Each structure stands twice: as structure tokens, then as C-alpha cells.
């Protein structure tokens, strides 16, 4: 690992700096310390945050399942395709223990969290710095070509080590098997490590930090979908289980903590880190500072005639993101829809207490498709929150100022942006639903499913709008707090997918905007809920438009 | 210049007692400013003096904590949109959309303001030597500034608010800029031109306001401001001129070969000239003070104390911590 590259400290002035002057790693030590200084809050926020989340899950499970018998009732759940899709391969479900259930159910989300932590850390210290021009200041000093990337990777590696040690130590401290605890901690850190390497390559490709993080995020998202297919296949004894082995999430899960305690799948993650980081170094040597590998093309000298309103500008600025999301969600819908028949076959022998979750054996088909609708509503919510964060970047980067210095009012600008996103939400739900509908109809041979599936997806729009409106309100009043919208997303996600298992009180469930419309076609659609949520979203948006008039614009 | 408009017309900009604080930092501290219609008004001060903050309040982008501002007779916070149809703005740091070309950005900003003169736009692209087909992210600072300038100058507006508009332009382009501003005033437009580049303001401005630490310390025509300062005089006389050196208002006199060189306060000039005339002047050069010297007199104490950080208020704007 690259932490070994840290030169040893010497107490007295040494000839070392002189020898390092022309070295591509010159300045590494100062940069590494500088990055840690910049990240002193972020670093512990991420590492402790992820560990505390694990501690929280562990405690919840101990409260919900005080005895082994309580747990046994849910054992079968871990071995069915739907659970496999959302949680992983469910190793050891035949002899379930609390710790097996813990890492089998929540492990993947900690793995995803650690992966995001690495993508954001590496991007933040490399491409973000280059794009802002700050890297130029740094590189003009005695700083080697490879020093910034190496220091960024060293920070990421250190974070992964800390996460692995904290998680492993905490689980062992709770009395779980020490060997398995360490394997689990290492599996979370290993996935993070792999994505540090992947991010190191991605940041070389494009001039834009957001695009770079987006590419790495797409690798993560694609990996989530792929291993979902592989794990679903494995859960019902299909032959596609090898697909899980194509992704870092899969490698970490195949370590099977507390069951097989395998270390060697984690070696693949480390190899992935080494190869991808090496590729990143090689690519970085082939490009100029601040440049991407793909040169910018020339465009039109005149704006198209439709580009003449704040709404048109908001659309133009979100267009690329909308295209990418449309294609991804359509493809994902097609993949999950195409799995419908295999899914039902896999449930043939499932125990009845499991089938209750899907509305009983009769409703298995619609239950699966309804759950997919909710899942794509959550994906679309991610799009909506990111869109509002983009609007915030527009302002912080100084591009909103010239727009608001023209005859565009503040409500018109925020309203246009929110409207484009809101329509984008409907469009993306339609794209995902269309894929899902085609896939489901094709795999089951029941053409009449098509309309129901499509409707079941698009119907979630008012719930997503509600979250979007909250993000817009945060932006309008205190733009720094827009990320708080992720709390709404996280809450809705936990309630939506784990609420039924954790037996949470009704009021807690009802607080999520996503629990009212109904998972059509397995549940009835509530038109009332759709209208009420739309009205709530409209009301919050109106408050946002009014509130935006009252604050100073953030100016550089 | 359309002086006909002056007198009865409301001032283009009228500010009194304007205050703005960012946390513990005072950006504007009772600023007064008056810009008549049809004039080019130089808004001069060092970085961090509050120029950009003032302009953003005039645009309704920031809200004043106290005092009053009127743009073309209207409150800029309450009537921002209506006013923006009648004015154009060039920010000090122009940021463009990375994926839009310069030409697209010019058209867009012009249209959002209410329309753009296509022929004038094309002509300005030519004159400023801008390639409008490049993507926003590939422009240098100077070229980004040209984009914003062209968008502003191609619009048919009454008032131009220009915040250090030529900071990134080369001398050739600055000449183009100057002729564009002259055309604008010939067409009856009012220009507020903020700068710390003195030569530019000197060339273009009818009147000047000097801002320091959030308030205007001097305001008037260049001539009026010069009145406050010292003229450098070199003189050769038939009779010894040593008596001059003891006159009130004469400073730093010294002999330079046959010449006597000294500085004169503006008020002391008539007395000194009368005295010189009686001594038989054979040669004389008088150099009016540059704006550099005007500024030096207001900031002289700080410059002496330590140049690099001479503007008290620190960096350009407190919101630099946006990220």
C-alpha cells in the first residue's frame, strides 16, 4: 500500500529534500499533512460515522431479535432473490446468528458508504483542486508530478485502514467472533480501497470533478446492479452467480464474514486498487495540468433560438445529466424486469412467513414489481437531490450572478430549475418503468403487465417531488444546508426497505413521503395521497420561491 | 455627451449612508455616491474597499443593512427585475458555463436581459477578437471578460455597471474597450466604471469617486480632485528663486542644475505663480498629479506601514469561503 511511501521523519535537517527536488514525489509529505489538515473534520465524520451506523444497526437487531428463535423466523428471508438483490448473497442463513444477519443485511450499505467516501476523497484532493486552479498554485512549488495524486491516495488508504480497524474492533468488542469481525472490517476497507483506485483513474479522464465523480459513481452503481443480478441468481440456484464476481462490492461480500471468513476475495480488491491507481498515474503523465484526456470541441457561435428563457437555460444545464440518468435507469429497469420470471420461480419453495412481505404467494409477481417501483423512486430521488446541489454549485461558482443581473427574477430562476428537475423526475420514472415493463412482460410472457408496471413507477412522482421541494427550500433559505435533503432520502430508504422487517411503529413509517401512494400493482394506488403529496410539494416550493427573495446571493 | 438630460433628470445612481456587514467584517460603512445620467463615473479604490459589494447592492443581489440606494430612481432590491431590463452588468470575475460556447453565453445573457442587437454583437466579437465558438471552460480570464463585455455592450440599456472590466485585457483590447465606452456615452448611456487601474479611469471618467474601507473619501471631477493635490513644478528663472521655497504650500523644493523643482498645493498655486512671474521665468514645466498620487495621498499612511496588505478589509470579499 502506498502509505509505505511516506518518508521516515528525521529529527535533524537532512539532505533528503535536496535529493527529492527533482523527484516526482517531491512535496508528498507536506501535501499529505495538508490534506489531512483540510479533512480533519471530514475524516472523522466519515470513518466514525460509518462505524456508528454499524453500531446502530447491531443494537437495533439485538433489540428486535432478542433470541435466536426470533431471528430464525427471518432466516429464510436472507436466502431469497429479493433479499439477495437488496442485501447480498446471505451466507450462513441456514444457521443464522445475529452477526451473520447483521453483516448479511446491512454490510453492503456500509461497503457502498466506504466506496463513496473514497470516490469523494480522491476527487476532492485531485480534480476539484485542478479545476479550481488551486492545484496550479501548489504545483508551481517544489511539488513533483505524482505527489498530489499519491498524497490523495494516501489519505484515502488511511481512511480505509481506520474504517477497517474501527469496524472490526467494534464488532469484536461487542462479543462477536474476532476473526469474522476483522474480516468484515477488512471487507469494507477493501471495497473502499478498490474505489480509491477507480477514482484515481476517473479523475484523469475529464476536466470536471463532477463528471469524474459521476463516472466513478456509475461504476459503483453499475456494480450494485450487476452483483444484484448475480446474487439473485445465486439465491435461486441459477447459473449467473459469477456476475457478482465482476464488482468490488461482490468481492467484499464474497469474503463471507462469520461464515467462511475468506481473505482471498479481498486480495482482488487490493489488486484492483493497484492496477487502477497505476493506470491513473500512467494517464496523468500523458496530460497537462487541469486538462482532461478528451480535448474540448468547438461549438456553435450562436445560441439556438430556444435558449432564451430561464427555463430553457435550466434545461440546457441539466440536459447532460438527464440523458445519462435516462439511459442508466432504462437499462436497470430492463435488467430487473427481465429477471421477473426467474424471481418467481425462485420463490416457489419460499416459506410463507417470507411471502407475507410480498403480499402472499398469490401476489408474488406484483409484489416484486411494486417493490421495484419504490426502488426506482429512490434512485430518482438521488437525481433530484443532485440537481438541487448543482443549482447550489451554479451560485457558489459565480454563474448565477450574471443570470440574476439580467431581467430574470429570483423566483423565476429557482422555479425554472425546480420545474425542469420535477419534470425530469417524471421522465426518469417513465424511463425506468418502461424498461421494467418491457423486461417484465417479456420474461413472464404476460403483456398485460406492461401498463401496470409503468403506472406503478410513474405514480411515485409526487413522493419524489416532496423531497425535491424540501431540497429547494433548503437551497432558497440556507444553500449550505442542501445536503440535509439526503437525510430525507436515507430515512425513506431505511423505512421503505427495512421498515417491514424491523417492525417499526406506524407513525414512523407514515412520516416517509414514500409510504402513502402504494406499491402498485401489489397495493392499490391512493389518488388522494398523490394529490395531497403534490399539494405539499407545491406548497413547500412556493415557500422556497418566496424565501429565495430574502437572502443575499452568495458571491465570490 | 447628452448634457441636456442633466439637471431635471433623476440621477442614474444615488446612494446615501449605505452600510453592509458580513459577520464581523464591515464592507460598506456609510457610503455616499451620486452618478448623473450620461456621465462616465470612475469608481476607484483598492481591492477590498467595497466596490463590488456596492455594485451588487445596486443590482439587488445583496441587501443593504442600512442607508438608501436608488438606481434610475428605483429601489434596486424591490425592483430588481424591472431595473435589470434597463442596465447591464459585467462582474469582476466572469464565470461561464463550461459546456456553453462564448457565443451561446452572449446570446443567452442578452436575451434574458430583453434582447440583443445581433449586428452589434457580431461587430463587437470582431473588434474584441473573440472566437465565440469555444466552450466556456476553455477561455482564459481575459476572454471570459470579453464575453461578458460583449453581452453588456450589445444590449440597448441606459446604464452600464462595469466591475473592473478590463483587469484581464491586454493593452490593445483596452483601447477597443475605451472606444466602446465613448460610443456608449455618445449614445447617452451612463457608465459606472469600477477600477483600481488609474490610467483607465483617468482616460474615460467625467467624474470620480474614491472609495476606501467602505466609504467614499473623495468625489468630483478629475479637475476638482486635482485641486486637492500637489502639482510638480520645474522652473528656470532669470533671478534666484529661493524665495519661492519659503512660501506656504510649497514642498520638497530642491535645485536640479539650473532648475528649481518643487511641489505646490493646489490652493497655493496663484500666489506661487505671481511670485514666479516677477522673477522672470525662462522655462517651466508643470505636471498634474496622476490618480496614483491621489490614491497615495489617501492611502499613503498605510502604504508606508506595509504595502501588501494596505486595504484594511482583507481579501476581496468575505464570501470567498463559498466551498
mmCIF file with all atom_site columns, N, CA, C and O in Angstrom, chain B residues 29 45-46 59 118 172 174 179 206 208 211 226 238 249 251 260 273 302 322:
data_model
loop_
_atom_site.group_PDB
_atom_site.id
_atom_site.type_symbol
_atom_site.label_atom_id
_atom_site.label_alt_id
_atom_site.label_comp_id
_atom_site.label_asym_id
_atom_site.label_entity_id
_atom_site.label_seq_id
_atom_site.pdbx_PDB_ins_code
_atom_site.Cartn_x
_atom_site.Cartn_y
_atom_site.Cartn_z
_atom_site.occupancy
_atom_site.B_iso_or_equiv
_atom_site.pdbx_formal_charge
_atom_site.auth_seq_id
_atom_site.auth_comp_id
_atom_site.auth_asym_id
_atom_site.auth_atom_id
_atom_site.pdbx_PDB_model_num
ATOM 1  N N  . UNK B 1 29  ? -19.433 51.257 4.903   1.00 0.00 ? 29  UNK B N  1
ATOM 2  C CA . UNK B 1 29  ? -19.568 51.968 6.165   1.00 0.00 ? 29  UNK B CA 1
ATOM 3  C C  . UNK B 1 29  ? -20.048 53.384 5.878   1.00 0.00 ? 29  UNK B C  1
ATOM 4  O O  . UNK B 1 29  ? -19.288 54.326 5.895   1.00 0.00 ? 29  UNK B O  1
ATOM 5  N N  . UNK B 1 45  ? -10.792 52.514 -6.198  1.00 0.00 ? 45  UNK B N  1
ATOM 6  C CA . UNK B 1 45  ? -10.354 52.123 -4.864  1.00 0.00 ? 45  UNK B CA 1
ATOM 7  C C  . UNK B 1 45  ? -9.588  50.828 -4.928  1.00 0.00 ? 45  UNK B C  1
ATOM 8  O O  . UNK B 1 45  ? -9.691  50.095 -5.908  1.00 0.00 ? 45  UNK B O  1
ATOM 9  N N  . UNK B 1 46  ? -8.825  50.557 -3.888  1.00 0.00 ? 46  UNK B N  1
ATOM 10 C CA . UNK B 1 46  ? -8.033  49.326 -3.882  1.00 0.00 ? 46  UNK B CA 1
ATOM 11 C C  . UNK B 1 46  ? -8.930  48.104 -3.696  1.00 0.00 ? 46  UNK B C  1
ATOM 12 O O  . UNK B 1 46  ? -10.104 48.234 -3.356  1.00 0.00 ? 46  UNK B O  1
ATOM 13 N N  . UNK B 1 59  ? -27.400 46.102 -7.845  1.00 0.00 ? 59  UNK B N  1
ATOM 14 C CA . UNK B 1 59  ? -28.061 45.102 -8.686  1.00 0.00 ? 59  UNK B CA 1
ATOM 15 C C  . UNK B 1 59  ? -29.151 44.349 -7.933  1.00 0.00 ? 59  UNK B C  1
ATOM 16 O O  . UNK B 1 59  ? -29.849 43.513 -8.512  1.00 0.00 ? 59  UNK B O  1
ATOM 17 N N  . UNK B 1 118 ? -28.091 41.880 -32.808 1.00 0.00 ? 118 UNK B N  1
ATOM 18 C CA . UNK B 1 118 ? -27.255 40.862 -33.445 1.00 0.00 ? 118 UNK B CA 1
ATOM 19 C C  . UNK B 1 118 ? -26.082 41.459 -34.221 1.00 0.00 ? 118 UNK B C  1
ATOM 20 O O  . UNK B 1 118 ? -24.942 41.004 -34.101 1.00 0.00 ? 118 UNK B O  1
ATOM 21 N N  . UNK B 1 172 ? -4.072  46.389 -26.165 1.00 0.00 ? 172 UNK B N  1
ATOM 22 C CA . UNK B 1 172 ? -4.784  46.563 -27.431 1.00 0.00 ? 172 UNK B CA 1
ATOM 23 C C  . UNK B 1 172 ? -6.291  46.497 -27.198 1.00 0.00 ? 172 UNK B C  1
ATOM 24 O O  . UNK B 1 172 ? -7.072  47.323 -27.688 1.00 0.00 ? 172 UNK B O  1
ATOM 25 N N  . UNK B 1 174 ? -7.783  46.943 -24.418 1.00 0.00 ? 174 UNK B N  1
ATOM 26 C CA . UNK B 1 174 ? -8.218  48.036 -23.564 1.00 0.00 ? 174 UNK B CA 1
ATOM 27 C C  . UNK B 1 174 ? -8.549  49.267 -24.404 1.00 0.00 ? 174 UNK B C  1
ATOM 28 O O  . UNK B 1 174 ? -9.493  50.002 -24.106 1.00 0.00 ? 174 UNK B O  1
ATOM 29 N N  . UNK B 1 179 ? -12.833 52.839 -26.696 1.00 0.00 ? 179 UNK B N  1
ATOM 30 C CA . UNK B 1 179 ? -13.646 53.424 -27.772 1.00 0.00 ? 179 UNK B CA 1
ATOM 31 C C  . UNK B 1 179 ? -15.098 52.964 -27.636 1.00 0.00 ? 179 UNK B C  1
ATOM 32 O O  . UNK B 1 179 ? -16.024 53.718 -27.944 1.00 0.00 ? 179 UNK B O  1
ATOM 33 N N  . UNK B 1 206 ? -15.723 61.150 -16.454 1.00 0.00 ? 206 UNK B N  1
ATOM 34 C CA . UNK B 1 206 ? -16.059 62.557 -16.283 1.00 0.00 ? 206 UNK B CA 1
ATOM 35 C C  . UNK B 1 206 ? -15.906 62.944 -14.822 1.00 0.00 ? 206 UNK B C  1
ATOM 36 O O  . UNK B 1 206 ? -15.434 64.011 -14.484 1.00 0.00 ? 206 UNK B O  1
ATOM 37 N N  . UNK B 1 208 ? -15.205 61.200 -10.689 1.00 0.00 ? 208 UNK B N  1
ATOM 38 C CA . UNK B 1 208 ? -14.559 60.081 -10.000 1.00 0.00 ? 208 UNK B CA 1
ATOM 39 C C  . UNK B 1 208 ? -14.967 60.096 -8.537  1.00 0.00 ? 208 UNK B C  1
ATOM 40 O O  . UNK B 1 208 ? -15.097 61.171 -7.936  1.00 0.00 ? 208 UNK B O  1
ATOM 41 N N  . UNK B 1 211 ? -13.146 55.331 -3.191  1.00 0.00 ? 211 UNK B N  1
ATOM 42 C CA . UNK B 1 211 ? -13.690 54.585 -2.059  1.00 0.00 ? 211 UNK B CA 1
ATOM 43 C C  . UNK B 1 211 ? -12.542 53.960 -1.287  1.00 0.00 ? 211 UNK B C  1
ATOM 44 O O  . UNK B 1 211 ? -11.560 53.486 -1.859  1.00 0.00 ? 211 UNK B O  1
ATOM 45 N N  . UNK B 1 226 ? -7.909  67.119 -8.467  1.00 0.00 ? 226 UNK B N  1
ATOM 46 C CA . UNK B 1 226 ? -6.526  67.597 -8.590  1.00 0.00 ? 226 UNK B CA 1
ATOM 47 C C  . UNK B 1 226 ? -6.318  68.830 -7.732  1.00 0.00 ? 226 UNK B C  1
ATOM 48 O O  . UNK B 1 226 ? -5.233  69.065 -7.231  1.00 0.00 ? 226 UNK B O  1
ATOM 49 N N  . UNK B 1 238 ? 15.350  84.037 -14.358 1.00 0.00 ? 238 UNK B N  1
ATOM 50 C CA . UNK B 1 238 ? 16.494  84.918 -14.522 1.00 0.00 ? 238 UNK B CA 1
ATOM 51 C C  . UNK B 1 238 ? 17.103  85.263 -13.166 1.00 0.00 ? 238 UNK B C  1
ATOM 52 O O  . UNK B 1 238 ? 18.314  85.325 -13.016 1.00 0.00 ? 238 UNK B O  1
ATOM 53 N N  . UNK B 1 249 ? 2.689   76.280 1.317   1.00 0.00 ? 249 UNK B N  1
ATOM 54 C CA . UNK B 1 249 ? 2.136   75.406 0.260   1.00 0.00 ? 249 UNK B CA 1
ATOM 55 C C  . UNK B 1 249 ? 3.169   74.876 -0.691  1.00 0.00 ? 249 UNK B C  1
ATOM 56 O O  . UNK B 1 249 ? 2.830   74.133 -1.604  1.00 0.00 ? 249 UNK B O  1
ATOM 57 N N  . UNK B 1 251 ? 6.462   72.506 -1.272  1.00 0.00 ? 251 UNK B N  1
ATOM 58 C CA . UNK B 1 251 ? 7.097   71.381 -0.572  1.00 0.00 ? 251 UNK B CA 1
ATOM 59 C C  . UNK B 1 251 ? 8.230   70.796 -1.395  1.00 0.00 ? 251 UNK B C  1
ATOM 60 O O  . UNK B 1 251 ? 8.206   70.863 -2.613  1.00 0.00 ? 251 UNK B O  1
ATOM 61 N N  . UNK B 1 260 ? 14.855  74.735 -10.641 1.00 0.00 ? 260 UNK B N  1
ATOM 62 C CA . UNK B 1 260 ? 14.336  74.553 -9.301  1.00 0.00 ? 260 UNK B CA 1
ATOM 63 C C  . UNK B 1 260 ? 13.104  73.648 -9.421  1.00 0.00 ? 260 UNK B C  1
ATOM 64 O O  . UNK B 1 260 ? 12.214  73.891 -10.244 1.00 0.00 ? 260 UNK B O  1
ATOM 65 N N  . UNK B 1 273 ? 2.555   81.447 -8.575  1.00 0.00 ? 273 UNK B N  1
ATOM 66 C CA . UNK B 1 273 ? 2.702   81.870 -9.965  1.00 0.00 ? 273 UNK B CA 1
ATOM 67 C C  . UNK B 1 273 ? 3.011   83.361 -10.065 1.00 0.00 ? 273 UNK B C  1
ATOM 68 O O  . UNK B 1 273 ? 3.842   83.788 -10.857 1.00 0.00 ? 273 UNK B O  1
ATOM 69 N N  . UNK B 1 302 ? -0.913  53.987 5.009   1.00 0.00 ? 302 UNK B N  1
ATOM 70 C CA . UNK B 1 302 ? -0.905  52.525 5.038   1.00 0.00 ? 302 UNK B CA 1
ATOM 71 C C  . UNK B 1 302 ? 0.194   51.966 4.145   1.00 0.00 ? 302 UNK B C  1
ATOM 72 O O  . UNK B 1 302 ? 0.810   50.969 4.483   1.00 0.00 ? 302 UNK B O  1
ATOM 73 N N  . UNK B 1 322 ? -16.813 30.158 -0.116  1.00 0.00 ? 322 UNK B N  1
ATOM 74 C CA . UNK B 1 322 ? -18.052 29.535 -0.572  1.00 0.00 ? 322 UNK B CA 1
ATOM 75 C C  . UNK B 1 322 ? -18.012 28.010 -0.507  1.00 0.00 ? 322 UNK B C  1
ATOM 76 O O  . UNK B 1 322 ? -19.014 27.382 -0.258  1.00 0.00 ? 322 UNK B O  1
#
